[in-house]
């Protein structure tokens, strides 16, 4: 009897998780106007270790990347989103970054926890922060490659483990299931409005077609604090780069 009840409970939880992924995908696409598409997902398997659904047996981001459809298929169309996740209810939700959609700056999870503490100490307000067991992604306002290039050029150095997800890139959003574990919000999205950025500057939150998007900070604000944090925690005598991340 216990075994039967356990199976029913696990089935109920899986169904609830599938419903939550579809609901989240619709929110991103229709309410926030973030273009999304389903990630490749994981192959069916036994236990917690499951392989990526793509052909690469050594995939470094199992389940958590576009494959079929490709990244260019990302959309905000509710009918397409509903069709995708009705047919593939456990597919991760992939955000196509750049353009009018959020971009992201990601770093290793351990460094991410230190970085968030540094933002709090500096009184710098963050936007949404996406967490997986291995990496955290700080969502930022859209930026162009030219803007990012100028920003990085102004820095004396930049932590080598930072990754920038801009035009042509992607980020996986909660509550996506992936090979590394379920994706979650470390800092939940907050409504757009009177949220000030560093130095009292207004943030990038705005309303689109009457719908409130979450507030997003400028990429320059985020990078400045990350570089400063890395410099303060860097240790001499290592690889000579002073990169703490």
mmCIF file of C-alpha atoms in Angstrom:
data_model
loop_
_atom_site.group_PDB
_atom_site.id
_atom_site.type_symbol
_atom_site.label_atom_id
_atom_site.label_comp_id
_atom_site.label_asym_id
_atom_site.label_seq_id
_atom_site.Cartn_x
_atom_site.Cartn_y
_atom_site.Cartn_z
ATOM 1 C CA UNK A 1 0.000 0.000 0.000
ATOM 2 C CA UNK A 2 2.810 2.418 0.867
ATOM 3 C CA UNK A 3 4.461 1.704 -2.472
ATOM 4 C CA UNK A 4 1.216 2.440 -4.336
ATOM 5 C CA UNK A 5 0.683 5.670 -2.384
ATOM 6 C CA UNK A 6 4.281 6.667 -3.066
ATOM 7 C CA UNK A 7 3.835 6.133 -6.801
ATOM 8 C CA UNK A 8 0.639 8.174 -6.802
ATOM 9 C CA UNK A 9 2.339 10.991 -4.921
ATOM 10 C CA UNK A 10 5.293 11.043 -7.326
ATOM 11 C CA UNK A 11 2.913 11.044 -10.294
ATOM 12 C CA UNK A 12 0.937 13.906 -8.758
ATOM 13 C CA UNK A 13 4.128 15.907 -8.188
ATOM 14 C CA UNK A 14 5.276 15.334 -11.779
ATOM 15 C CA UNK A 15 1.917 16.504 -13.103
ATOM 16 C CA UNK A 16 2.040 19.588 -10.895
ATOM 17 C CA UNK A 17 5.574 20.317 -12.122
ATOM 18 C CA UNK A 18 4.487 20.011 -15.753
ATOM 19 C CA UNK A 19 1.596 22.407 -15.161
ATOM 20 C CA UNK A 20 3.932 24.863 -13.423
ATOM 21 C CA UNK A 21 6.343 24.887 -16.376
ATOM 22 C CA UNK A 22 3.549 25.637 -18.870
ATOM 23 C CA UNK A 23 2.135 28.371 -16.629
ATOM 24 C CA UNK A 24 5.574 29.949 -16.268
ATOM 25 C CA UNK A 25 6.249 29.788 -20.019
ATOM 26 C CA UNK A 26 2.938 31.535 -20.741
ATOM 27 C CA UNK A 27 3.691 34.238 -18.172
ATOM 28 C CA UNK A 28 7.102 34.960 -19.678
ATOM 29 C CA UNK A 29 5.788 35.034 -23.241
ATOM 30 C CA UNK A 30 2.435 36.765 -22.943
ATOM 31 C CA UNK A 31 2.626 38.944 -19.815
ATOM 32 C CA UNK A 32 6.288 39.937 -19.942
ATOM 33 C CA UNK A 33 6.807 39.639 -23.704
ATOM 34 C CA UNK A 34 9.953 37.550 -23.272
ATOM 35 C CA UNK A 35 10.508 35.267 -26.307
ATOM 36 C CA UNK A 36 10.830 31.650 -25.183
ATOM 37 C CA UNK A 37 11.133 28.187 -26.658
ATOM 38 C CA UNK A 38 11.439 24.664 -25.224
ATOM 39 C CA UNK A 39 14.886 23.344 -24.380
ATOM 40 C CA UNK A 40 16.035 19.955 -25.590
ATOM 41 C CA UNK A 41 15.183 18.297 -22.265
ATOM 42 C CA UNK A 42 16.422 15.003 -20.841
ATOM 43 C CA UNK A 43 16.181 11.426 -22.038
ATOM 44 C CA UNK A 44 13.882 9.190 -19.977
ATOM 45 C CA UNK A 45 15.929 7.298 -17.444
ATOM 46 C CA UNK A 46 16.011 5.705 -14.041
ATOM 47 C CA UNK A 47 17.294 7.569 -11.019
ATOM 48 C CA UNK A 48 18.561 11.100 -10.787
ATOM 49 C CA UNK A 49 21.286 10.868 -13.440
ATOM 50 C CA UNK A 50 19.711 11.481 -16.832
ATOM 51 C CA UNK A 51 21.376 12.272 -20.144
ATOM 52 C CA UNK A 52 20.676 15.219 -22.403
ATOM 53 C CA UNK A 53 18.186 14.659 -25.197
ATOM 54 C CA UNK A 54 20.654 15.995 -27.782
ATOM 55 C CA UNK A 55 23.040 13.734 -29.749
ATOM 56 C CA UNK A 56 26.120 14.850 -27.775
ATOM 57 C CA UNK A 57 26.910 12.183 -25.134
ATOM 58 C CA UNK A 58 29.176 14.663 -23.315
ATOM 59 C CA UNK A 59 26.815 17.642 -23.344
ATOM 60 C CA UNK A 60 27.958 20.123 -20.682
ATOM 61 C CA UNK A 61 24.483 21.625 -20.125
ATOM 62 C CA UNK A 62 22.238 18.534 -20.261
ATOM 63 C CA UNK A 63 18.684 19.417 -21.151
ATOM 64 C CA UNK A 64 19.227 23.140 -20.742
ATOM 65 C CA UNK A 65 19.798 24.373 -24.290
ATOM 66 C CA UNK A 66 17.884 24.757 -27.576
ATOM 67 C CA UNK A 67 18.076 21.994 -30.153
ATOM 68 C CA UNK A 68 14.843 21.375 -32.071
ATOM 69 C CA UNK A 69 13.397 23.921 -32.533
ATOM 70 C CA UNK A 70 16.423 26.175 -32.777
ATOM 71 C CA UNK A 71 16.903 29.448 -30.947
ATOM 72 C CA UNK A 72 15.431 31.524 -33.797
ATOM 73 C CA UNK A 73 12.037 29.901 -33.126
ATOM 74 C CA UNK A 74 11.636 31.745 -29.797
ATOM 75 C CA UNK A 75 8.273 33.472 -29.637
ATOM 76 C CA UNK A 76 5.811 35.359 -27.467
ATOM 77 C CA UNK A 77 2.799 33.771 -29.189
ATOM 78 C CA UNK A 78 0.563 32.092 -26.612
ATOM 79 C CA UNK A 79 -0.767 29.474 -29.043
ATOM 80 C CA UNK A 80 2.711 28.316 -29.985
ATOM 81 C CA UNK A 81 3.876 28.253 -26.364
ATOM 82 C CA UNK A 82 0.828 26.245 -25.290
ATOM 83 C CA UNK A 83 1.313 23.780 -28.163
ATOM 84 C CA UNK A 84 4.989 23.264 -27.334
ATOM 85 C CA UNK A 85 4.505 22.562 -23.641
ATOM 86 C CA UNK A 86 1.332 20.560 -24.112
ATOM 87 C CA UNK A 87 3.321 18.179 -26.290
ATOM 88 C CA UNK A 88 6.520 18.413 -24.227
ATOM 89 C CA UNK A 89 5.352 19.243 -20.682
ATOM 90 C CA UNK A 90 8.744 18.643 -19.058
ATOM 91 C CA UNK A 91 10.799 20.707 -21.515
ATOM 92 C CA UNK A 92 12.914 23.468 -19.935
ATOM 93 C CA UNK A 93 11.890 27.058 -20.669
ATOM 94 C CA UNK A 94 14.636 28.776 -22.659
ATOM 95 C CA UNK A 95 14.733 32.573 -22.938
ATOM 96 C CA UNK A 96 16.215 33.995 -26.139
ATOM 97 C CA UNK A 97 18.266 36.880 -24.772
ATOM 98 C CA UNK A 98 18.890 40.209 -26.465
ATOM 99 C CA UNK A 99 16.846 42.426 -28.727
ATOM 100 C CA UNK A 100 13.947 43.644 -26.588
ATOM 101 C CA UNK A 101 14.315 40.697 -24.199
ATOM 102 C CA UNK A 102 16.465 40.605 -21.069
ATOM 103 C CA UNK A 103 20.146 39.781 -21.310
ATOM 104 C CA UNK A 104 22.101 38.052 -18.560
ATOM 105 C CA UNK A 105 25.449 37.867 -16.813
ATOM 106 C CA UNK A 106 26.213 34.459 -15.291
ATOM 107 C CA UNK A 107 28.886 33.167 -12.921
ATOM 108 C CA UNK A 108 29.577 30.034 -10.853
ATOM 109 C CA UNK A 109 27.051 29.400 -8.078
ATOM 110 C CA UNK A 110 29.498 29.773 -5.176
ATOM 111 C CA UNK A 111 30.763 33.080 -6.542
ATOM 112 C CA UNK A 112 27.172 34.107 -7.205
ATOM 113 C CA UNK A 113 26.280 33.848 -3.528
ATOM 114 C CA UNK A 114 29.264 36.061 -2.619
ATOM 115 C CA UNK A 115 28.382 38.513 -5.360
ATOM 116 C CA UNK A 116 24.799 38.920 -4.169
ATOM 117 C CA UNK A 117 26.072 39.704 -0.687
ATOM 118 C CA UNK A 118 28.368 42.348 -2.217
ATOM 119 C CA UNK A 119 25.447 43.933 -4.072
ATOM 120 C CA UNK A 120 23.477 44.087 -0.834
ATOM 121 C CA UNK A 121 26.365 45.675 1.070
ATOM 122 C CA UNK A 122 26.782 48.278 -1.679
ATOM 123 C CA UNK A 123 23.078 49.060 -1.654
ATOM 124 C CA UNK A 124 22.761 48.129 -5.332
ATOM 125 C CA UNK A 125 19.388 46.691 -6.255
ATOM 126 C CA UNK A 126 19.378 43.625 -8.448
ATOM 127 C CA UNK A 127 16.785 42.358 -10.846
ATOM 128 C CA UNK A 128 15.801 38.684 -11.126
ATOM 129 C CA UNK A 129 18.511 36.134 -10.362
ATOM 130 C CA UNK A 130 18.188 32.628 -11.801
ATOM 131 C CA UNK A 131 19.904 29.808 -9.908
ATOM 132 C CA UNK A 132 20.971 26.302 -10.870
ATOM 133 C CA UNK A 133 23.211 24.072 -8.744
ATOM 134 C CA UNK A 134 26.223 25.104 -10.844
ATOM 135 C CA UNK A 135 25.655 28.674 -12.124
ATOM 136 C CA UNK A 136 23.653 31.770 -11.259
ATOM 137 C CA UNK A 137 22.425 34.220 -13.898
ATOM 138 C CA UNK A 138 21.736 37.887 -13.164
ATOM 139 C CA UNK A 139 19.154 39.186 -15.614
ATOM 140 C CA UNK A 140 19.864 42.686 -16.923
ATOM 141 C CA UNK A 141 18.289 45.181 -19.316
ATOM 142 C CA UNK A 142 18.864 44.507 -23.039
ATOM 143 C CA UNK A 143 22.245 45.658 -24.351
ATOM 144 C CA UNK A 144 23.957 45.568 -27.717
ATOM 145 C CA UNK A 145 27.297 43.931 -28.435
ATOM 146 C CA UNK A 146 28.737 47.408 -29.026
ATOM 147 C CA UNK A 147 27.631 48.591 -25.590
ATOM 148 C CA UNK A 148 29.041 45.452 -23.938
ATOM 149 C CA UNK A 149 32.334 45.801 -25.829
ATOM 150 C CA UNK A 150 32.786 49.398 -24.702
ATOM 151 C CA UNK A 151 31.904 48.461 -21.132
ATOM 152 C CA UNK A 152 34.447 45.639 -20.963
ATOM 153 C CA UNK A 153 37.091 47.760 -22.681
ATOM 154 C CA UNK A 154 36.864 50.290 -19.849
ATOM 155 C CA UNK A 155 37.699 47.628 -17.252
ATOM 156 C CA UNK A 156 41.302 46.898 -16.313
ATOM 157 C CA UNK A 157 40.362 43.221 -16.284
ATOM 158 C CA UNK A 158 37.227 41.089 -16.077
ATOM 159 C CA UNK A 159 36.762 37.771 -14.226
ATOM 160 C CA UNK A 160 37.278 35.046 -16.781
ATOM 161 C CA UNK A 161 34.405 32.908 -15.509
ATOM 162 C CA UNK A 162 31.784 35.575 -16.204
ATOM 163 C CA UNK A 163 29.591 34.746 -19.183
ATOM 164 C CA UNK A 164 27.534 37.283 -21.083
ATOM 165 C CA UNK A 165 24.233 36.237 -22.621
ATOM 166 C CA UNK A 166 23.238 38.914 -25.125
ATOM 167 C CA UNK A 167 21.953 38.979 -28.691
ATOM 168 C CA UNK A 168 21.913 35.438 -30.059
ATOM 169 C CA UNK A 169 22.310 33.911 -26.596
ATOM 170 C CA UNK A 170 19.953 32.218 -24.185
ATOM 171 C CA UNK A 171 19.229 31.553 -20.525
ATOM 172 C CA UNK A 172 17.107 28.860 -18.877
ATOM 173 C CA UNK A 173 14.259 30.099 -16.665
ATOM 174 C CA UNK A 174 12.469 28.592 -13.629
ATOM 175 C CA UNK A 175 11.000 26.120 -12.949
ATOM 176 C CA UNK A 176 12.787 24.216 -15.706
ATOM 177 C CA UNK A 177 14.042 20.673 -15.002
ATOM 178 C CA UNK A 178 17.633 20.153 -16.188
ATOM 179 C CA UNK A 179 20.406 17.618 -15.784
ATOM 180 C CA UNK A 180 21.939 19.765 -13.039
ATOM 181 C CA UNK A 181 18.654 20.063 -11.141
ATOM 182 C CA UNK A 182 15.552 22.218 -11.259
ATOM 183 C CA UNK A 183 16.081 25.894 -12.026
ATOM 184 C CA UNK A 184 14.788 28.349 -9.399
ATOM 185 C CA UNK A 185 14.656 32.044 -8.576
ATOM 186 C CA UNK A 186 17.358 33.102 -6.124
ATOM 187 C CA UNK A 187 15.927 36.625 -6.388
ATOM 188 C CA UNK A 188 12.375 36.660 -7.672
ATOM 189 C CA UNK A 189 11.292 39.136 -10.362
ATOM 190 C CA UNK A 190 9.861 42.411 -9.084
ATOM 191 C CA UNK A 191 7.339 44.581 -10.920
ATOM 192 C CA UNK A 192 8.536 47.451 -13.035
ATOM 193 C CA UNK A 193 8.033 50.879 -11.538
ATOM 194 C CA UNK A 194 9.742 53.211 -9.114
ATOM 195 C CA UNK A 195 12.811 51.095 -8.481
ATOM 196 C CA UNK A 196 16.045 53.049 -8.563
ATOM 197 C CA UNK A 197 19.338 51.697 -9.766
ATOM 198 C CA UNK A 198 22.804 52.551 -8.516
ATOM 199 C CA UNK A 199 23.193 56.202 -7.674
ATOM 200 C CA UNK A 200 19.430 56.732 -7.766
ATOM 201 C CA UNK A 201 19.188 56.284 -11.532
ATOM 202 C CA UNK A 202 15.876 54.847 -12.733
ATOM 203 C CA UNK A 203 15.915 51.223 -13.732
ATOM 204 C CA UNK A 204 14.875 49.651 -16.995
ATOM 205 C CA UNK A 205 11.477 48.317 -15.971
ATOM 206 C CA UNK A 206 8.651 49.465 -18.194
ATOM 207 C CA UNK A 207 5.179 48.555 -19.350
ATOM 208 C CA UNK A 208 4.635 46.941 -22.724
ATOM 209 C CA UNK A 209 1.113 46.919 -24.159
ATOM 210 C CA UNK A 210 -0.233 47.607 -20.687
ATOM 211 C CA UNK A 211 1.581 44.625 -19.129
ATOM 212 C CA UNK A 212 4.200 45.071 -16.445
ATOM 213 C CA UNK A 213 7.611 43.584 -17.087
ATOM 214 C CA UNK A 214 9.953 42.854 -14.181
ATOM 215 C CA UNK A 215 12.474 45.561 -13.413
ATOM 216 C CA UNK A 216 15.989 45.002 -14.791
ATOM 217 C CA UNK A 217 19.231 46.808 -13.909
ATOM 218 C CA UNK A 218 21.713 48.141 -16.465
ATOM 219 C CA UNK A 219 24.519 45.757 -17.387
ATOM 220 C CA UNK A 220 27.126 48.413 -16.487
ATOM 221 C CA UNK A 221 25.850 48.535 -12.895
ATOM 222 C CA UNK A 222 26.097 44.773 -12.548
ATOM 223 C CA UNK A 223 29.520 44.416 -14.189
ATOM 224 C CA UNK A 224 31.042 47.263 -12.146
ATOM 225 C CA UNK A 225 30.100 45.570 -8.863
ATOM 226 C CA UNK A 226 31.177 42.106 -10.036
ATOM 227 C CA UNK A 227 34.596 43.372 -11.136
ATOM 228 C CA UNK A 228 35.051 45.324 -7.912
ATOM 229 C CA UNK A 229 34.019 42.315 -5.824
ATOM 230 C CA UNK A 230 36.447 40.077 -7.705
ATOM 231 C CA UNK A 231 39.290 42.558 -7.223
ATOM 232 C CA UNK A 232 38.646 42.781 -3.486
ATOM 233 C CA UNK A 233 38.624 39.014 -3.021
ATOM 234 C CA UNK A 234 41.415 38.179 -5.463
ATOM 235 C CA UNK A 235 44.505 36.558 -4.016
ATOM 236 C CA UNK A 236 48.026 37.299 -5.275
ATOM 237 C CA UNK A 237 50.297 34.466 -6.211
ATOM 238 C CA UNK A 238 47.581 32.460 -7.959
ATOM 239 C CA UNK A 239 47.272 32.469 -11.724
ATOM 240 C CA UNK A 240 48.302 36.120 -11.836
ATOM 241 C CA UNK A 241 44.899 37.282 -12.990
ATOM 242 C CA UNK A 242 43.357 38.294 -9.656
ATOM 243 C CA UNK A 243 40.172 36.542 -10.789
ATOM 244 C CA UNK A 244 38.212 35.272 -7.827
ATOM 245 C CA UNK A 245 35.321 33.787 -9.797
#
